[in-house]
Tab-separated table of C-alpha atoms in Angstrom:
chain	number	residue	atom	x	y	z
A	1	MET	CA	69.520	247.896	192.529
A	2	LYS	CA	67.517	245.526	194.706
A	3	ALA	CA	68.150	247.755	197.724
A	4	LEU	CA	67.055	250.797	195.728
A	5	ARG	CA	63.784	249.123	194.743
A	6	LEU	CA	63.179	248.147	198.369
A	7	GLY	CA	63.817	251.701	199.513
A	8	LEU	CA	61.431	253.141	196.932
A	9	ALA	CA	58.769	250.640	197.954
A	10	MET	CA	59.102	251.665	201.603
A	11	LEU	CA	58.799	255.341	200.666
A	12	MET	CA	55.643	254.588	198.689
A	13	VAL	CA	54.124	252.727	201.636
A	14	MET	CA	54.959	255.599	203.991
A	15	ALA	CA	53.437	258.087	201.557
A	16	MET	CA	50.265	256.007	201.336
A	17	VAL	CA	50.001	255.843	205.145
A	18	THR	CA	50.525	259.595	205.443
A	19	THR	CA	47.894	260.250	202.772
A	20	ALA	CA	45.424	257.941	204.519
A	21	GLU	CA	45.987	259.680	207.852
A	22	ALA	CA	45.480	263.072	206.221
A	23	ALA	CA	42.278	261.839	204.624
A	24	LYS	CA	40.916	260.825	208.039
A	25	LYS	CA	41.792	264.166	209.652
A	26	LYS	CA	38.859	266.515	210.251
A	27	TYR	CA	39.381	270.259	209.969
A	28	LEU	CA	37.381	272.316	212.439
A	29	SER	CA	36.727	276.054	212.091
A	30	ILE	CA	35.914	277.965	215.299
A	31	ALA	CA	34.335	281.440	214.916
A	32	THR	CA	35.516	283.675	217.760
A	33	GLY	CA	35.609	287.495	217.899
A	34	GLY	CA	37.836	290.508	217.388
A	35	THR	CA	41.586	290.180	217.949
A	36	GLY	CA	42.462	290.542	221.624
A	37	GLY	CA	38.895	290.099	222.880
A	38	VAL	CA	37.867	287.317	225.256
A	39	TYR	CA	35.978	285.406	222.543
A	40	TYR	CA	39.050	285.498	220.293
A	41	LEU	CA	41.449	284.312	222.988
A	42	ILE	CA	39.185	281.582	224.343
A	43	GLY	CA	38.368	280.378	220.831
A	44	ALA	CA	42.048	280.232	219.938
A	45	GLY	CA	42.718	278.301	223.137
A	46	ILE	CA	39.985	275.762	222.377
A	47	ALA	CA	41.335	275.309	218.838
A	48	LYS	CA	44.788	274.585	220.248
A	49	LEU	CA	43.414	272.080	222.772
A	50	MET	CA	41.299	270.287	220.167
A	51	SER	CA	44.289	269.927	217.858
A	52	LYS	CA	46.341	268.623	220.782
A	53	TYR	CA	43.927	266.175	222.433
A	54	ALA	CA	41.125	265.229	220.000
A	55	PRO	CA	42.141	262.383	217.660
A	56	ASN	CA	42.392	263.271	213.965
A	57	ILE	CA	41.085	266.797	214.448
A	58	GLU	CA	42.912	269.955	213.422
A	59	ALA	CA	41.115	273.057	214.644
A	60	THR	CA	41.689	276.688	213.725
A	61	SER	CA	40.201	279.852	215.210
A	62	GLU	CA	38.721	282.489	212.919
A	63	THR	CA	38.692	286.214	213.708
A	64	THR	CA	35.137	287.584	213.403
A	65	ALA	CA	32.907	290.430	214.545
A	66	ALA	CA	31.688	288.109	217.357
A	67	GLY	CA	28.103	287.127	218.212
A	68	VAL	CA	26.010	288.418	215.302
A	69	GLU	CA	28.489	287.338	212.618
A	70	ASN	CA	29.119	284.052	214.426
A	71	THR	CA	25.397	283.285	214.359
A	72	ARG	CA	25.286	283.788	210.605
A	73	LEU	CA	28.503	281.852	209.963
A	74	LEU	CA	27.280	278.882	211.981
A	75	GLY	CA	23.760	279.032	210.588
A	76	THR	CA	25.088	278.892	207.020
A	77	LYS	CA	27.674	276.195	207.864
A	78	LYS	CA	30.638	278.464	207.149
A	79	ALA	CA	31.954	277.543	210.600
A	80	GLU	CA	31.532	274.333	212.600
A	81	VAL	CA	31.818	275.885	216.071
A	82	ALA	CA	31.123	279.402	217.353
A	83	LEU	CA	31.079	281.395	220.571
A	84	ILE	CA	27.655	283.033	220.853
A	85	ASP	CA	25.634	284.257	223.813
A	86	GLU	CA	22.046	283.144	223.435
A	87	THR	CA	20.526	286.611	223.679
A	88	THR	CA	22.545	287.657	220.615
A	89	LEU	CA	21.685	284.380	218.890
A	90	ARG	CA	17.958	284.950	219.273
A	91	ALA	CA	18.145	288.656	218.383
A	92	THR	CA	20.092	287.891	215.195
A	93	LEU	CA	17.759	285.105	214.120
A	94	ALA	CA	14.745	287.361	214.618
A	95	LYS	CA	16.201	289.500	211.811
A	96	THR	CA	17.390	286.549	209.711
A	97	PRO	CA	14.311	284.372	209.084
A	98	ALA	CA	16.158	282.170	206.582
A	99	ILE	CA	18.239	280.737	209.449
A	100	LYS	CA	16.282	278.644	211.953
A	101	ILE	CA	17.074	278.339	215.654
A	102	ASP	CA	16.559	274.567	215.400
A	103	ASN	CA	19.917	274.400	213.592
A	104	PHE	CA	21.828	275.522	216.706
A	105	GLN	CA	22.860	273.233	219.552
A	106	ALA	CA	24.988	273.752	222.645
A	107	VAL	CA	28.148	271.972	223.742
A	108	PHE	CA	29.359	273.991	226.744
A	109	SER	CA	28.386	277.103	228.712
A	110	GLY	CA	31.174	279.650	228.418
A	111	HIS	CA	32.365	282.554	230.530
A	112	PRO	CA	29.544	284.597	232.088
A	113	MET	CA	28.668	288.203	231.344
A	114	PHE	CA	26.866	290.628	233.648
A	115	ALA	CA	24.107	293.141	232.890
A	116	HIS	CA	25.539	296.334	234.414
A	117	ILE	CA	22.689	298.782	235.145
A	118	PHE	CA	24.030	302.151	236.227
A	119	VAL	CA	23.062	305.749	236.948
A	120	PRO	CA	25.001	308.845	238.066
A	121	ALA	CA	25.823	308.606	241.771
A	122	GLU	CA	23.642	311.631	242.593
A	123	SER	CA	20.668	310.429	240.494
A	124	PRO	CA	17.220	310.199	242.130
A	125	ILE	CA	16.762	306.851	240.331
A	126	LYS	CA	16.814	304.120	242.992
A	127	ASP	CA	15.217	301.191	241.141
A	128	ILE	CA	14.171	300.098	237.636
A	129	PRO	CA	10.587	301.493	237.949
A	130	ASP	CA	12.169	304.937	238.366
A	131	PHE	CA	13.199	304.763	234.688
A	132	ARG	CA	9.706	306.020	233.819
A	133	GLY	CA	10.081	309.180	231.714
A	134	LYS	CA	13.906	308.978	231.750
A	135	LYS	CA	16.489	308.574	228.974
A	136	VAL	CA	17.833	305.020	229.168
A	137	ALA	CA	20.564	303.568	226.917
A	138	VAL	CA	19.623	299.990	225.973
A	139	GLY	CA	22.481	299.026	223.629
A	140	ALA	CA	22.973	298.915	219.879
A	141	PRO	CA	19.784	298.271	217.851
A	142	GLY	CA	18.873	294.581	217.753
A	143	SER	CA	21.878	293.561	219.823
A	144	GLY	CA	21.928	290.946	222.550
A	145	ASN	CA	22.440	293.855	224.930
A	146	GLU	CA	19.121	295.366	223.850
A	147	VAL	CA	17.354	292.015	224.213
A	148	GLY	CA	18.620	291.806	227.791
A	149	ALA	CA	17.708	295.405	228.601
A	150	LYS	CA	14.185	294.933	227.269
A	151	THR	CA	13.737	291.650	229.139
A	152	ILE	CA	14.765	293.231	232.444
A	153	THR	CA	12.704	296.416	232.125
A	154	GLU	CA	9.605	294.492	231.009
A	155	GLU	CA	9.832	292.275	234.096
A	156	TYR	CA	9.520	295.475	236.125
A	157	GLY	CA	6.398	296.467	234.184
A	158	LEU	CA	8.024	298.951	231.802
A	159	VAL	CA	7.797	298.992	228.006
A	160	TYR	CA	9.594	301.382	225.678
A	161	LYS	CA	6.742	303.902	225.657
A	162	ASP	CA	7.206	304.321	229.428
A	163	PHE	CA	10.744	305.724	229.078
A	164	LYS	CA	12.982	307.107	226.339
A	165	PRO	CA	15.136	304.262	224.980
A	166	LEU	CA	18.406	305.250	223.322
A	167	TRP	CA	20.124	302.697	221.093
A	168	LEU	CA	23.770	303.328	221.934
A	169	SER	CA	26.873	301.133	221.770
A	170	PHE	CA	29.040	300.680	224.859
A	171	SER	CA	31.401	303.533	223.967
A	172	GLU	CA	28.481	305.772	222.994
A	173	GLN	CA	26.846	305.091	226.356
A	174	VAL	CA	30.021	306.086	228.177
A	175	ASN	CA	30.346	309.316	226.180
A	176	ALA	CA	26.665	310.139	226.696
A	177	PHE	CA	27.082	309.592	230.435
A	178	LYS	CA	30.080	311.892	230.534
A	179	ASP	CA	28.031	314.520	228.674
A	180	ARG	CA	25.121	313.971	231.097
A	181	SER	CA	22.807	313.375	228.132
A	182	ILE	CA	21.340	310.086	229.458
A	183	ASP	CA	19.872	309.158	232.832
A	184	ALA	CA	20.728	305.445	232.943
A	185	GLY	CA	22.661	302.854	230.988
A	186	ILE	CA	22.711	299.089	230.570
A	187	ILE	CA	25.849	297.243	229.426
A	188	THR	CA	25.979	293.448	229.332
A	189	ALA	CA	29.581	292.283	229.066
A	190	GLY	CA	32.299	290.265	230.750
A	191	VAL	CA	33.536	291.406	234.144
A	192	PRO	CA	35.336	293.718	234.364
A	193	THR	CA	34.610	295.389	231.063
A	194	SER	CA	36.684	298.263	229.712
A	195	ALA	CA	33.713	300.542	228.941
A	196	VAL	CA	32.507	300.440	232.551
A	197	ILE	CA	36.062	300.822	233.863
A	198	ASP	CA	36.398	303.954	231.720
A	199	LEU	CA	33.082	305.279	232.997
A	200	THR	CA	33.670	304.652	236.700
A	201	THR	CA	37.161	306.152	236.655
A	202	THR	CA	35.786	309.334	235.071
A	203	ILE	CA	32.589	310.119	236.983
A	204	PRO	CA	30.907	308.746	240.138
A	205	VAL	CA	28.477	305.971	239.201
A	206	ARG	CA	25.936	303.928	241.160
A	207	PHE	CA	24.878	300.411	240.126
A	208	LEU	CA	21.326	299.116	240.558
A	209	SER	CA	20.615	295.654	241.956
A	210	LEU	CA	17.704	293.422	240.983
A	211	THR	CA	15.577	291.616	243.551
A	212	ASP	CA	15.829	287.845	243.951
A	213	ALA	CA	12.177	287.448	242.952
A	214	LYS	CA	12.630	289.408	239.724
A	215	MET	CA	15.793	287.500	238.808
A	216	LYS	CA	14.063	284.146	239.280
A	217	ALA	CA	11.105	285.327	237.194
A	218	ILE	CA	13.392	286.478	234.360
A	219	GLU	CA	15.295	283.180	234.365
A	220	ALA	CA	12.043	281.193	234.288
A	221	LYS	CA	10.887	283.058	231.174
A	222	ASN	CA	14.256	283.191	229.423
A	223	PRO	CA	16.823	280.489	230.316
A	224	ALA	CA	19.512	282.459	228.440
A	225	PHE	CA	19.664	284.613	231.589
A	226	PHE	CA	20.570	283.530	235.098
A	227	PRO	CA	21.015	285.298	238.466
A	228	ASN	CA	24.559	286.588	238.852
A	229	LEU	CA	26.603	288.682	241.255
A	230	LEU	CA	28.977	291.552	240.545
A	231	PRO	CA	31.591	291.300	243.324
A	232	ALA	CA	32.219	294.351	245.497
A	233	ASN	CA	35.071	296.613	244.363
A	234	THR	CA	35.036	295.347	240.790
A	235	TYR	CA	34.850	298.996	239.729
A	236	LYS	CA	35.905	302.259	241.330
A	237	GLY	CA	33.388	303.414	243.918
A	238	GLN	CA	31.423	300.143	243.851
A	239	THR	CA	31.875	299.079	247.471
A	240	THR	CA	29.030	296.556	247.668
A	241	ALA	CA	28.140	293.453	245.645
A	242	ILE	CA	25.435	293.982	243.020
A	243	LYS	CA	22.761	291.424	242.125
A	244	GLY	CA	21.825	291.186	238.462
A	245	MET	CA	21.338	288.984	235.436
A	246	GLY	CA	24.085	287.062	233.711
A	247	SER	CA	24.413	285.393	230.337
A	248	SER	CA	27.087	283.155	228.855
A	249	GLY	CA	29.080	283.005	225.652
A	250	THR	CA	28.012	279.462	224.770
A	251	ILE	CA	30.154	277.046	222.751
A	252	THR	CA	27.604	276.472	219.993
A	253	VAL	CA	27.593	274.101	217.009
A	254	HIS	CA	25.376	273.352	214.026
A	255	LYS	CA	23.062	270.406	214.624
A	256	ASP	CA	24.631	268.607	211.648
A	257	LEU	CA	28.080	268.457	213.263
A	258	ASP	CA	29.020	264.802	213.648
A	259	GLU	CA	28.547	263.248	217.078
A	260	GLU	CA	32.188	262.265	217.570
A	261	THR	CA	33.492	265.805	217.043
A	262	ALA	CA	30.915	267.297	219.421
A	263	TYR	CA	31.790	264.597	221.974
A	264	TRP	CA	35.489	265.464	221.854
A	265	LEU	CA	34.784	269.187	221.946
A	266	CYS	CA	32.857	268.799	225.199
A	267	LYS	CA	35.381	266.338	226.643
A	268	VAL	CA	38.465	268.398	225.790
A	269	ILE	CA	37.061	271.602	227.307
A	270	ALA	CA	35.872	269.816	230.462
A	271	GLU	CA	39.120	267.954	231.066
A	272	HIS	CA	41.617	270.634	230.030
A	273	TYR	CA	40.035	273.924	231.131
A	274	LYS	CA	43.081	274.691	233.274
A	275	GLU	CA	45.147	274.857	230.097
A	276	LEU	CA	42.480	277.099	228.589
A	277	ALA	CA	42.894	279.408	231.594
A	278	GLU	CA	46.557	279.818	230.683
A	279	VAL	CA	45.374	281.558	227.512
A	280	HIS	CA	42.840	283.750	229.363
A	281	PRO	CA	41.647	283.644	233.020
A	282	ALA	CA	38.057	283.210	231.784
A	283	GLY	CA	39.055	279.632	230.982
A	284	ASN	CA	38.721	278.843	234.697
A	285	LEU	CA	34.961	279.273	234.284
A	286	TYR	CA	34.596	276.496	231.697
A	287	THR	CA	33.705	273.873	234.289
A	288	LEU	CA	31.112	271.107	234.431
A	289	ASP	CA	29.430	272.543	237.524
A	290	ARG	CA	28.101	275.466	235.454
A	291	ILE	CA	27.782	273.815	232.044
A	292	PHE	CA	24.022	274.494	231.775
A	293	GLU	CA	24.108	278.197	232.766
A	294	GLY	CA	22.559	280.587	230.280
A	295	ILE	CA	21.567	277.896	227.781
A	296	GLY	CA	18.038	277.438	226.458
A	297	ILE	CA	18.762	275.684	223.139
A	298	PRO	CA	19.155	271.875	223.125
A	299	PHE	CA	22.503	270.196	223.703
A	300	HIS	CA	24.165	268.338	220.829
A	301	PRO	CA	23.919	264.514	221.111
A	302	GLY	CA	27.725	264.275	221.129
A	303	ALA	CA	27.951	266.559	224.158
A	304	ILE	CA	25.139	264.633	225.853
A	305	LYS	CA	27.086	261.400	225.331
A	306	TYR	CA	30.078	262.790	227.234
A	307	LEU	CA	27.940	264.365	229.964
A	308	LYS	CA	26.234	261.008	230.541
A	309	GLU	CA	29.637	259.323	230.871
A	310	VAL	CA	30.661	261.680	233.684
A	311	GLY	CA	27.256	261.687	235.421
A	312	ILE	CA	26.404	265.327	234.692
A	313	TRP	CA	23.524	264.896	232.239
A	314	GLN	CA	21.542	263.074	234.900
A	315	LYS	CA	21.616	266.307	236.962
A	316	ARG	CA	20.446	268.573	234.126
A	317	PRO	CA	17.782	271.269	234.677
A	318	ALA	CA	14.196	270.355	233.823
A	319	ARG	CA	14.261	272.452	230.638
A	320	PHE	CA	16.539	269.862	229.014
A	321	LYS	CA	14.547	266.722	228.221
């Protein structure tokens, strides 16, 4: 009987310890994207790494409609972490005045995307100013793609009244190109992207480069964009490298996320990105040497704490105070 009482007491102690540990555990929701997309895979990989390496954190990835939905989920605290490119963030908030941009803070710059600007190979269009009077697809209405398209064309002195903007999704742009019903298209997406692969394997396409001066001017006005390079032979018929603007799918958090969690989020990604690359090759791009790319919103104090520890914050661009 004495042994039985001792055994029951030990079980009660173990149960109390387990309950205490569970009480300390933080559950982290990461808003990603559609199943099979890069956002979804990278988000799932980060959730796995956080659960593995961050103490007392259990993270899960949530399937979403990507940037626009992620902005709303994070802004209303229905997710703690989200993958959002800043052009989409700003475009969404412009239509959602109840959610303020001050609530969003960065932890890590994600994989870059490229603004593909293309015309039919035989087109007389040689540069952006030649868009005047032409039909140009700028992306879905209010999308990050449209924000980027408008930013680029305005830097070249063109506003919408100077050409005929068409608000088409990626697939709609491809179909319109095949039908020869548009003169130029702009698709900002990861490289390579399936829509552009489909297009270039169907009809001959020519990509337009931006000048160094224009790229620097765009970046100075909008830090969400940065000069980028589309390597030669990324797509069929594209035999030379193309200069253009890039943006990044930033690891973004709500400003009210506790400092310790943001610290571990930054630390885990920085120190285990090779494991992230095992989930998707884009993980190789989650490195400290490009952590500030495409980010204009402030960094979370928890991320800053880690970046100071490793000597990176001291090298930050001037836009981060």
